[in-house]
PDB file of C-alpha atoms in Angstrom:
ATOM      1  CA  MET A1300      -5.827  19.469  12.749  1.00  0.00           C
ATOM      2  CA  THR A1301      -8.508  17.049  14.066  1.00  0.00           C
ATOM      3  CA  PRO A1302      -6.523  14.294  15.205  1.00  0.00           C
ATOM      4  CA  PHE A1303      -7.588  10.714  14.019  1.00  0.00           C
ATOM      5  CA  THR A1304      -9.449   8.342  16.302  1.00  0.00           C
ATOM      6  CA  ARG A1305      -9.428   5.323  14.051  1.00  0.00           C
ATOM      7  CA  PHE A1306      -6.414   3.288  12.461  1.00  0.00           C
ATOM      8  CA  ILE A1307      -6.962   1.101   9.321  1.00  0.00           C
ATOM      9  CA  ALA A1308      -4.874  -1.010   7.688  1.00  0.00           C
ATOM     10  CA  PHE A1309      -4.798  -3.852   4.883  1.00  0.00           C
ATOM     11  CA  ASP A1310      -2.329  -6.246   3.164  1.00  0.00           C
ATOM     12  CA  TRP A1311      -3.216  -6.123  -0.367  1.00  0.00           C
ATOM     13  CA  THR A1312      -3.005  -8.760  -3.407  1.00  0.00           C
ATOM     14  CA  GLY A1313      -3.147  -8.326  -6.955  1.00  0.00           C
ATOM     15  CA  ALA A1314      -3.601 -12.584  -7.330  1.00  0.00           C
ATOM     16  CA  ARG A1315      -6.075 -13.673  -9.784  1.00  0.00           C
ATOM     17  CA  GLY A1316      -9.503 -14.958  -8.230  1.00  0.00           C
ATOM     18  CA  GLU A1317     -11.689 -12.920  -5.782  1.00  0.00           C
ATOM     19  CA  ARG A1318     -11.224 -14.524  -2.277  1.00  0.00           C
ATOM     20  CA  HIS A1319      -8.118 -13.748  -0.936  1.00  0.00           C
ATOM     21  CA  ARG A1320      -6.110 -15.157   2.029  1.00  0.00           C
ATOM     22  CA  ALA A1321      -3.227 -12.584   1.081  1.00  0.00           C
ATOM     23  CA  ILE A1322      -5.921  -9.616   1.987  1.00  0.00           C
ATOM     24  CA  GLN A1323      -6.119  -9.130   5.734  1.00  0.00           C
ATOM     25  CA  GLY A1324      -7.314  -6.099   7.601  1.00  0.00           C
ATOM     26  CA  ALA A1325      -6.725  -4.633  10.881  1.00  0.00           C
ATOM     27  CA  GLU A1326      -7.555  -1.748  13.004  1.00  0.00           C
ATOM     28  CA  ALA A1327      -6.671   0.371  16.275  1.00  0.00           C
ATOM     29  CA  ASP A1328      -8.442   2.897  18.111  1.00  0.00           C
ATOM     30  CA  ALA A1329      -6.436   6.082  19.252  1.00  0.00           C
ATOM     31  CA  GLY A1330      -4.445   5.341  22.528  1.00  0.00           C
ATOM     32  CA  ASP A1331      -2.366   2.586  23.331  1.00  0.00           C
ATOM     33  CA  GLY A1332      -5.099   0.114  22.817  1.00  0.00           C
ATOM     34  CA  ALA A1333      -4.217  -3.583  20.961  1.00  0.00           C
ATOM     35  CA  PRO A1334      -4.916  -3.547  17.390  1.00  0.00           C
ATOM     36  CA  ARG A1335      -8.011  -6.213  16.371  1.00  0.00           C
ATOM     37  CA  LEU A1336      -8.246  -8.067  12.934  1.00  0.00           C
ATOM     38  CA  LEU A1337     -11.169  -7.268  10.799  1.00  0.00           C
ATOM     39  CA  ARG A1338     -13.512  -9.994  10.258  1.00  0.00           C
ATOM     40  CA  PRO A1339     -11.435 -12.633  11.524  1.00  0.00           C
ATOM     41  CA  GLY A1340     -11.282 -15.667   9.240  1.00  0.00           C
ATOM     42  CA  HIS A1341     -12.985 -13.961   6.592  1.00  0.00           C
ATOM     43  CA  ARG A1342     -11.440 -14.013   2.972  1.00  0.00           C
ATOM     44  CA  TRP A1343     -11.919 -10.760   1.570  1.00  0.00           C
ATOM     45  CA  SER A1344     -12.289  -9.851  -1.873  1.00  0.00           C
ATOM     46  CA  ARG A1345     -10.949  -6.688  -3.544  1.00  0.00           C
ATOM     47  CA  GLY A1346     -14.762  -5.216  -3.794  1.00  0.00           C
ATOM     48  CA  GLU A1347     -15.208  -6.180   0.044  1.00  0.00           C
ATOM     49  CA  VAL A1348     -12.194  -3.722   0.754  1.00  0.00           C
ATOM     50  CA  LEU A1349     -13.858  -1.382  -1.699  1.00  0.00           C
ATOM     51  CA  ALA A1350     -16.841  -0.982   0.006  1.00  0.00           C
ATOM     52  CA  PHE A1351     -16.119  -0.823   3.629  1.00  0.00           C
ATOM     53  CA  VAL A1352     -13.317   1.748   2.893  1.00  0.00           C
ATOM     54  CA  ARG A1353     -15.874   3.689   1.447  1.00  0.00           C
ATOM     55  CA  GLU A1354     -18.417   3.405   4.566  1.00  0.00           C
ATOM     56  CA  VAL A1355     -15.836   4.493   6.360  1.00  0.00           C
ATOM     57  CA  ALA A1356     -15.249   7.587   4.472  1.00  0.00           C
ATOM     58  CA  ALA A1357     -19.230   7.897   4.334  1.00  0.00           C
ATOM     59  CA  SER A1358     -19.288   8.069   8.213  1.00  0.00           C
ATOM     60  CA  GLY A1359     -17.200  11.019   8.326  1.00  0.00           C
ATOM     61  CA  GLU A1360     -15.119   9.421  11.132  1.00  0.00           C
ATOM     62  CA  ARG A1361     -11.843  10.721  11.560  1.00  0.00           C
ATOM     63  CA  ALA A1362     -10.150   7.414   9.945  1.00  0.00           C
ATOM     64  CA  LEU A1363      -6.511   7.028   8.466  1.00  0.00           C
ATOM     65  CA  ILE A1364      -6.489   3.902   6.318  1.00  0.00           C
ATOM     66  CA  GLY A1365      -3.172   2.629   4.934  1.00  0.00           C
ATOM     67  CA  ILE A1366      -3.391  -0.089   1.911  1.00  0.00           C
ATOM     68  CA  ASP A1367      -0.464  -1.808   1.339  1.00  0.00           C
ATOM     69  CA  CYS A1368       0.330  -1.477  -2.325  1.00  0.00           C
ATOM     70  CA  SER A1369       2.149   1.508  -4.419  1.00  0.00           C
ATOM     71  CA  PHE A1370      -0.182   4.236  -5.390  1.00  0.00           C
ATOM     72  CA  SER A1371       1.654   5.416  -8.622  1.00  0.00           C
ATOM     73  CA  LEU A1372       4.708   4.017 -10.934  1.00  0.00           C
ATOM     74  CA  PRO A1373       8.089   5.164 -11.010  1.00  0.00           C
ATOM     75  CA  PHE A1374       8.501   8.449 -12.852  1.00  0.00           C
ATOM     76  CA  VAL A1375      11.088  10.871 -11.472  1.00  0.00           C
ATOM     77  CA  ASP A1376      14.353   8.226 -12.348  1.00  0.00           C
ATOM     78  CA  ARG A1377      13.521   8.991 -16.262  1.00  0.00           C
ATOM     79  CA  ASP A1378      10.980  12.027 -16.199  1.00  0.00           C
ATOM     80  CA  ALA A1379       8.194   9.094 -17.288  1.00  0.00           C
ATOM     81  CA  TYR A1380       6.342   5.987 -16.160  1.00  0.00           C
ATOM     82  CA  PHE A1381       6.433   4.275 -19.478  1.00  0.00           C
ATOM     83  CA  PRO A1382       9.191   6.230 -21.774  1.00  0.00           C
ATOM     84  CA  GLY A1383       8.848   5.759 -25.529  1.00  0.00           C
ATOM     85  CA  ASP A1384       4.978   5.578 -25.247  1.00  0.00           C
ATOM     86  CA  THR A1385       2.476   8.034 -24.516  1.00  0.00           C
ATOM     87  CA  GLU A1386       1.933   9.532 -20.799  1.00  0.00           C
ATOM     88  CA  PRO A1387      -0.706   9.320 -18.466  1.00  0.00           C
ATOM     89  CA  ALA A1388      -0.890  12.925 -17.227  1.00  0.00           C
ATOM     90  CA  GLY A1389      -0.305  12.107 -13.628  1.00  0.00           C
ATOM     91  CA  PRO A1390      -1.240   9.393 -11.100  1.00  0.00           C
ATOM     92  CA  ARG A1391      -5.201  10.074 -11.506  1.00  0.00           C
ATOM     93  CA  ALA A1392      -4.730   9.780 -15.174  1.00  0.00           C
ATOM     94  CA  LEU A1393      -2.824   6.326 -14.856  1.00  0.00           C
ATOM     95  CA  TRP A1394      -5.485   4.652 -12.298  1.00  0.00           C
ATOM     96  CA  ALA A1395      -8.261   6.023 -14.522  1.00  0.00           C
ATOM     97  CA  GLU A1396      -6.351   4.215 -17.802  1.00  0.00           C
ATOM     98  CA  ILE A1397      -5.651   0.861 -15.744  1.00  0.00           C
ATOM     99  CA  ASP A1398      -9.244   0.616 -14.632  1.00  0.00           C
ATOM    100  CA  ALA A1399     -10.412   1.165 -18.324  1.00  0.00           C
ATOM    101  CA  VAL A1400      -8.112  -1.144 -19.598  1.00  0.00           C
ATOM    102  CA  CYS A1401      -8.836  -3.795 -17.052  1.00  0.00           C
ATOM    103  CA  ALA A1402     -12.692  -3.038 -16.787  1.00  0.00           C
ATOM    104  CA  GLY A1403     -13.453  -6.577 -17.936  1.00  0.00           C
ATOM    105  CA  GLU A1404     -11.353  -8.294 -15.267  1.00  0.00           C
ATOM    106  CA  PRO A1405     -13.285  -9.395 -11.996  1.00  0.00           C
ATOM    107  CA  ASP A1406     -13.022  -7.842  -8.672  1.00  0.00           C
ATOM    108  CA  LEU A1407     -10.791  -4.868  -9.574  1.00  0.00           C
ATOM    109  CA  ALA A1408      -7.699  -7.419 -11.033  1.00  0.00           C
ATOM    110  CA  GLY A1409      -5.297  -5.350 -13.229  1.00  0.00           C
ATOM    111  CA  HIS A1410      -3.103  -8.300 -15.358  1.00  0.00           C
ATOM    112  CA  ALA A1411      -4.626  -6.861 -18.888  1.00  0.00           C
ATOM    113  CA  TYR A1412      -2.832  -3.795 -18.198  1.00  0.00           C
ATOM    114  CA  VAL A1413       0.305  -5.709 -18.549  1.00  0.00           C
ATOM    115  CA  GLU A1414      -0.115  -6.721 -21.916  1.00  0.00           C
ATOM    116  CA  ALA A1415      -1.198  -2.937 -23.029  1.00  0.00           C
ATOM    117  CA  ARG A1416       2.214  -1.684 -21.905  1.00  0.00           C
ATOM    118  CA  ARG A1417       3.983  -5.319 -22.406  1.00  0.00           C
ATOM    119  CA  ARG A1418       7.675  -4.022 -23.314  1.00  0.00           C
ATOM    120  CA  HIS A1419       7.613  -1.772 -20.061  1.00  0.00           C
ATOM    121  CA  PHE A1420       7.210  -5.389 -18.160  1.00  0.00           C
ATOM    122  CA  TRP A1421       9.687  -8.059 -16.815  1.00  0.00           C
ATOM    123  CA  THR A1422       7.830 -11.463 -17.117  1.00  0.00           C
ATOM    124  CA  GLY A1423      10.977 -13.562 -17.363  1.00  0.00           C
ATOM    125  CA  ALA A1424      14.235 -14.453 -19.254  1.00  0.00           C
ATOM    126  CA  ALA A1425      12.745 -13.973 -22.359  1.00  0.00           C
ATOM    127  CA  ASP A1426      12.061 -10.167 -22.099  1.00  0.00           C
ATOM    128  CA  GLY A1427      16.373 -10.227 -21.555  1.00  0.00           C
ATOM    129  CA  ALA A1428      17.778  -9.001 -18.450  1.00  0.00           C
ATOM    130  CA  GLN A1429      15.835  -7.656 -15.559  1.00  0.00           C
ATOM    131  CA  LYS A1430      17.788  -4.754 -14.588  1.00  0.00           C
ATOM    132  CA  PRO A1431      16.477  -2.456 -16.941  1.00  0.00           C
ATOM    133  CA  PHE A1432      13.065  -2.789 -15.969  1.00  0.00           C
ATOM    134  CA  ALA A1433      13.758  -2.993 -12.164  1.00  0.00           C
ATOM    135  CA  ARG A1434      13.184   1.022 -11.734  1.00  0.00           C
ATOM    136  CA  LEU A1435      12.177   2.118  -7.895  1.00  0.00           C
ATOM    137  CA  ARG A1436      10.402   5.433  -6.692  1.00  0.00           C
ATOM    138  CA  VAL A1437      12.391   7.352  -4.735  1.00  0.00           C
ATOM    139  CA  ALA A1438      10.703   6.766  -1.638  1.00  0.00           C
ATOM    140  CA  GLU A1439      11.070   2.827  -2.432  1.00  0.00           C
ATOM    141  CA  ALA A1440      15.301   3.977  -3.238  1.00  0.00           C
ATOM    142  CA  ILE A1441      15.446   5.338  -0.082  1.00  0.00           C
ATOM    143  CA  HIS A1442      14.091   2.352   2.100  1.00  0.00           C
ATOM    144  CA  ARG A1443      16.320  -0.167   0.069  1.00  0.00           C
ATOM    145  CA  GLU A1444      19.490   2.471   0.624  1.00  0.00           C
ATOM    146  CA  ARG A1445      18.969   2.404   4.200  1.00  0.00           C
ATOM    147  CA  ARG A1446      18.289  -1.402   4.292  1.00  0.00           C
ATOM    148  CA  MET A1447      15.363  -0.811   5.827  1.00  0.00           C
ATOM    149  CA  GLY A1448      13.664  -3.737   3.416  1.00  0.00           C
ATOM    150  CA  ASN A1449      14.167  -4.684  -0.003  1.00  0.00           C
ATOM    151  CA  PRO A1450      11.149  -2.964  -2.003  1.00  0.00           C
ATOM    152  CA  ALA A1451      10.484  -4.935  -5.616  1.00  0.00           C
ATOM    153  CA  SER A1452      10.164  -2.734  -8.879  1.00  0.00           C
ATOM    154  CA  PRO A1453       6.552  -3.250  -9.816  1.00  0.00           C
ATOM    155  CA  TYR A1454       7.502  -3.589 -13.175  1.00  0.00           C
ATOM    156  CA  VAL A1455       9.306  -7.028 -12.151  1.00  0.00           C
ATOM    157  CA  LEU A1456       5.975  -9.437 -12.106  1.00  0.00           C
ATOM    158  CA  VAL A1457       8.536 -12.751 -11.370  1.00  0.00           C
ATOM    159  CA  GLY A1458       9.302 -14.336  -8.200  1.00  0.00           C
ATOM    160  CA  ALA A1459       7.642 -14.239  -4.500  1.00  0.00           C
ATOM    161  CA  SER A1460       8.069 -10.740  -3.956  1.00  0.00           C
ATOM    162  CA  GLN A1461       6.968  -9.201  -7.113  1.00  0.00           C
ATOM    163  CA  VAL A1462       4.284  -6.434  -6.126  1.00  0.00           C
ATOM    164  CA  GLY A1463       3.191  -5.385 -10.097  1.00  0.00           C
ATOM    165  CA  LYS A1464       0.153  -7.172  -9.950  1.00  0.00           C
ATOM    166  CA  ALA A1465      -0.849  -5.954  -6.404  1.00  0.00           C
ATOM    167  CA  THR A1466       0.175  -2.424  -7.582  1.00  0.00           C
ATOM    168  CA  LEU A1467      -2.159  -2.170 -11.014  1.00  0.00           C
ATOM    169  CA  ALA A1468      -5.262  -4.095  -8.670  1.00  0.00           C
ATOM    170  CA  GLY A1469      -4.314  -1.127  -6.290  1.00  0.00           C
ATOM    171  CA  MET A1470      -4.674   1.884  -8.756  1.00  0.00           C
ATOM    172  CA  ARG A1471      -8.037   0.656  -9.767  1.00  0.00           C
ATOM    173  CA  LEU A1472      -8.881   0.439  -6.335  1.00  0.00           C
ATOM    174  CA  LEU A1473      -7.904   4.192  -5.916  1.00  0.00           C
ATOM    175  CA  ARG A1474      -9.971   5.069  -9.090  1.00  0.00           C
ATOM    176  CA  ARG A1475     -12.899   4.239  -7.422  1.00  0.00           C
ATOM    177  CA  LEU A1476     -11.926   5.888  -3.986  1.00  0.00           C
ATOM    178  CA  ALA A1477     -10.405   8.873  -5.136  1.00  0.00           C
ATOM    179  CA  ASP A1478     -14.369  10.821  -5.113  1.00  0.00           C
ATOM    180  CA  ALA A1479     -15.104   9.658  -1.800  1.00  0.00           C
ATOM    181  CA  MET A1480     -12.042  10.657   0.149  1.00  0.00           C
ATOM    182  CA  PRO A1481      -8.297  12.132  -0.047  1.00  0.00           C
ATOM    183  CA  VAL A1482      -5.386  10.157  -1.016  1.00  0.00           C
ATOM    184  CA  TRP A1483      -2.239  11.435   0.121  1.00  0.00           C
ATOM    185  CA  PRO A1484       0.053  12.914  -0.545  1.00  0.00           C
ATOM    186  CA  PHE A1485      -1.699  13.717  -4.079  1.00  0.00           C
ATOM    187  CA  ASP A1486      -4.108  15.528  -1.978  1.00  0.00           C
ATOM    188  CA  PRO A1487      -3.353  17.296   1.359  1.00  0.00           C
ATOM    189  CA  CYS A1488      -4.378  15.487   4.203  1.00  0.00           C
ATOM    190  CA  PRO A1489      -7.763  16.622   5.281  1.00  0.00           C
ATOM    191  CA  LYS A1490      -8.453  18.641   8.617  1.00  0.00           C
ATOM    192  CA  ARG A1491     -11.391  16.276   9.009  1.00  0.00           C
ATOM    193  CA  GLY A1492     -12.791  12.990   7.691  1.00  0.00           C
ATOM    194  CA  ALA A1493     -10.946  10.167   6.641  1.00  0.00           C
ATOM    195  CA  CYS A1494      -7.577  10.246   4.924  1.00  0.00           C
ATOM    196  CA  LEU A1495      -5.870   7.245   2.153  1.00  0.00           C
ATOM    197  CA  VAL A1496      -2.384   6.558   2.670  1.00  0.00           C
ATOM    198  CA  GLU A1497       0.103   3.731   1.259  1.00  0.00           C
ATOM    199  CA  ILE A1498       1.751   1.612   3.531  1.00  0.00           C
ATOM    200  CA  TYR A1499       4.629  -0.832   3.465  1.00  0.00           C
ATOM    201  CA  CYS A1500       3.969  -3.336   6.326  1.00  0.00           C
ATOM    202  CA  GLN A1501       7.816  -4.479   6.799  1.00  0.00           C
ATOM    203  CA  THR A1502       8.360  -0.730   7.384  1.00  0.00           C
ATOM    204  CA  PHE A1503       5.958  -0.797  11.054  1.00  0.00           C
ATOM    205  CA  ALA A1504       7.569  -4.066  11.723  1.00  0.00           C
ATOM    206  CA  LEU A1505      10.890  -2.494  11.360  1.00  0.00           C
ATOM    207  CA  ASP A1506       9.753   0.315  13.988  1.00  0.00           C
ATOM    208  CA  GLY A1507       8.683  -2.296  16.114  1.00  0.00           C
ATOM    209  CA  GLY A1508      12.732  -3.747  16.218  1.00  0.00           C
ATOM    210  CA  PHE A1509      11.241  -6.799  13.921  1.00  0.00           C
ATOM    211  CA  ARG A1510      12.805  -7.631  10.730  1.00  0.00           C
ATOM    212  CA  GLY A1511      11.451 -10.209   8.513  1.00  0.00           C
ATOM    213  CA  LYS A1512       7.398 -11.511   8.825  1.00  0.00           C
ATOM    214  CA  LEU A1513       5.575 -12.061  11.736  1.00  0.00           C
ATOM    215  CA  ARG A1514       4.190 -15.069  12.228  1.00  0.00           C
ATOM    216  CA  THR A1515       3.959 -15.879  15.858  1.00  0.00           C
ATOM    217  CA  LYS A1516       2.249 -14.052  18.765  1.00  0.00           C
ATOM    218  CA  ALA A1517       5.300 -13.461  20.759  1.00  0.00           C
ATOM    219  CA  ALA A1518       7.049 -11.504  17.698  1.00  0.00           C
ATOM    220  CA  LEU A1519       3.961  -9.749  17.010  1.00  0.00           C
ATOM    221  CA  ASN A1520       3.949  -8.762  20.884  1.00  0.00           C
ATOM    222  CA  ALA A1521       7.327  -7.934  20.963  1.00  0.00           C
ATOM    223  CA  ALA A1522       6.895  -5.324  18.174  1.00  0.00           C
ATOM    224  CA  LEU A1523       4.165  -3.750  19.243  1.00  0.00           C
ATOM    225  CA  ALA A1524       5.315  -3.328  22.759  1.00  0.00           C
ATOM    226  CA  GLN A1525       8.241  -1.136  21.198  1.00  0.00           C
ATOM    227  CA  LEU A1526       5.411   0.939  19.069  1.00  0.00           C
ATOM    228  CA  GLY A1527       3.868   1.631  22.282  1.00  0.00           C
ATOM    229  CA  SER A1528       1.011  -0.566  21.973  1.00  0.00           C
ATOM    230  CA  ASP A1529      -1.061  -3.227  23.929  1.00  0.00           C
ATOM    231  CA  LEU A1530      -0.572  -6.183  23.161  1.00  0.00           C
ATOM    232  CA  VAL A1531      -3.155  -8.541  21.529  1.00  0.00           C
ATOM    233  CA  SER A1532      -4.930 -10.933  23.368  1.00  0.00           C
ATOM    234  CA  ALA A1533      -6.242 -14.663  22.873  1.00  0.00           C
ATOM    235  CA  GLU A1534      -8.478 -13.674  19.985  1.00  0.00           C
ATOM    236  CA  VAL A1535      -5.043 -13.851  17.969  1.00  0.00           C
ATOM    237  CA  PRO A1536      -3.624 -17.851  18.205  1.00  0.00           C
ATOM    238  CA  GLU A1537      -0.082 -18.446  18.862  1.00  0.00           C
ATOM    239  CA  GLN A1538       0.402 -18.714  14.946  1.00  0.00           C
ATOM    240  CA  PHE A1539      -1.060 -17.224  12.235  1.00  0.00           C
ATOM    241  CA  ASP A1540      -0.394 -16.309   8.240  1.00  0.00           C
ATOM    242  CA  ASP A1541       2.161 -13.566   7.703  1.00  0.00           C
ATOM    243  CA  HIS A1542      -0.498 -11.146   6.603  1.00  0.00           C
ATOM    244  CA  VAL A1543      -2.435 -11.235   9.408  1.00  0.00           C
ATOM    245  CA  GLY A1544       0.782 -10.321  11.022  1.00  0.00           C
ATOM    246  CA  ASP A1545       1.135  -7.696   8.682  1.00  0.00           C
ATOM    247  CA  ALA A1546      -2.294  -5.918   9.202  1.00  0.00           C
ATOM    248  CA  LEU A1547      -1.944  -6.129  12.839  1.00  0.00           C
ATOM    249  CA  ILE A1548       1.420  -4.290  13.001  1.00  0.00           C
ATOM    250  CA  SER A1549       0.708  -1.864  10.099  1.00  0.00           C
ATOM    251  CA  ALA A1550      -2.971  -0.785  12.091  1.00  0.00           C
ATOM    252  CA  ALA A1551      -0.725   0.151  15.464  1.00  0.00           C
ATOM    253  CA  GLY A1552       2.251   1.398  13.154  1.00  0.00           C
ATOM    254  CA  LEU A1553      -0.001   4.030  11.503  1.00  0.00           C
ATOM    255  CA  ARG A1554      -1.272   5.287  15.023  1.00  0.00           C
ATOM    256  CA  ARG A1555       2.306   5.695  16.232  1.00  0.00           C
ATOM    257  CA  VAL A1556       3.458   7.563  13.246  1.00  0.00           C
ATOM    258  CA  ALA A1557       0.150   9.682  12.171  1.00  0.00           C
ATOM    259  CA  ALA A1558       0.787  12.123  15.075  1.00  0.00           C
ATOM    260  CA  ILE A1559       4.518  13.243  14.039  1.00  0.00           C
ATOM    261  CA  PRO A1560       4.564  16.089  11.629  1.00  0.00           C
ATOM    262  CA  ALA A1561       7.731  14.484   9.907  1.00  0.00           C
ATOM    263  CA  TYR A1562       6.097  11.915   7.984  1.00  0.00           C
ATOM    264  CA  TRP A1563       3.513  13.995   6.667  1.00  0.00           C
ATOM    265  CA  ALA A1564       6.783  16.434   4.875  1.00  0.00           C
ATOM    266  CA  PRO A1565       9.210  13.705   4.205  1.00  0.00           C
ATOM    267  CA  PRO A1566      12.267  15.433   3.389  1.00  0.00           C
ATOM    268  CA  ALA A1567      13.107  13.821   0.077  1.00  0.00           C
ATOM    269  CA  MET A1568       9.065  13.819  -0.949  1.00  0.00           C
ATOM    270  CA  SER A1569      10.029  16.894  -3.380  1.00  0.00           C
ATOM    271  CA  GLU A1570       6.809  18.470  -5.340  1.00  0.00           C
ATOM    272  CA  ALA A1571       7.483  16.889  -8.582  1.00  0.00           C
ATOM    273  CA  VAL A1572       8.223  13.370  -6.601  1.00  0.00           C
ATOM    274  CA  ARG A1573       4.917  13.975  -4.898  1.00  0.00           C
ATOM    275  CA  ARG A1574       2.774  15.070  -8.241  1.00  0.00           C
ATOM    276  CA  SER A1575       3.952  11.913  -9.936  1.00  0.00           C
ATOM    277  CA  GLU A1576       5.017   9.255  -7.810  1.00  0.00           C
ATOM    278  CA  GLY A1577       3.599  10.312  -4.306  1.00  0.00           C
ATOM    279  CA  TRP A1578       4.966   8.357  -1.210  1.00  0.00           C
ATOM    280  CA  THR A1579       4.857   5.688   0.956  1.00  0.00           C
ATOM    281  CA  PHE A1580       3.732   6.849   4.453  1.00  0.00           C
ATOM    282  CA  GLY A1581       5.854   5.732   7.653  1.00  0.00           C
ATOM    283  CA  ILE A1582       9.092   6.536   5.563  1.00  0.00           C
ATOM    284  CA  LEU A1583      11.199   9.550   6.276  1.00  0.00           C
TER     285      LEU A1583
END
């Protein structure tokens, strides 16, 4: 396999609107150079991320691209995404269904899908107890059991840590990118060209010895040093939004783990898990 030469990470959001402070992108080159922001100060739209990733894929660059959202929904725990209802035949059918239902929403938003599958999503106390809705994929359950973070269920749509809306928007993105590049682990990692993977930014912060959100240059540089990366320079301010920290540490983190074969074949990623739920790259 040809080694990757470019590592790109996007923090992501499913929020309403078409320009998002919460979307930040960063990249790192092969070697140990410091990661750098893509379009510093820019408020990305999800459509711009789509166009950017498509350009990278079309260029033929050997790029590993990580998006901080779930690429599928929990399945293995109940042998279904939506127990008792009609089932999409795998992740790609799920992406297509979400995209079709939400076709009228701007900038790849996925809110309409919640109403289409309403009884499977928890939006507050009126839906009853939260626990039956709080399903996790195998990778997320492992991460939580090891106390390496507290991944939220994509079916729980309340609270600052909810990830469901970002997941739905992310799957609309995947629907449009799957014809342009392999999406791991549903596709094998290609020997050449670009590859798209799901990431959880906090994984890379933990790999750098930091628990919590990175909002200062001092904390970011300490974590980068643990990842074997050069430190960010004066172009990064002393304090910044946590989405900036997430993107920068993830670009460096992707670079660190991409050359380690174990991360491409995590022990708990059975064939059933791979086909239905996928995996978060960077979790063993």
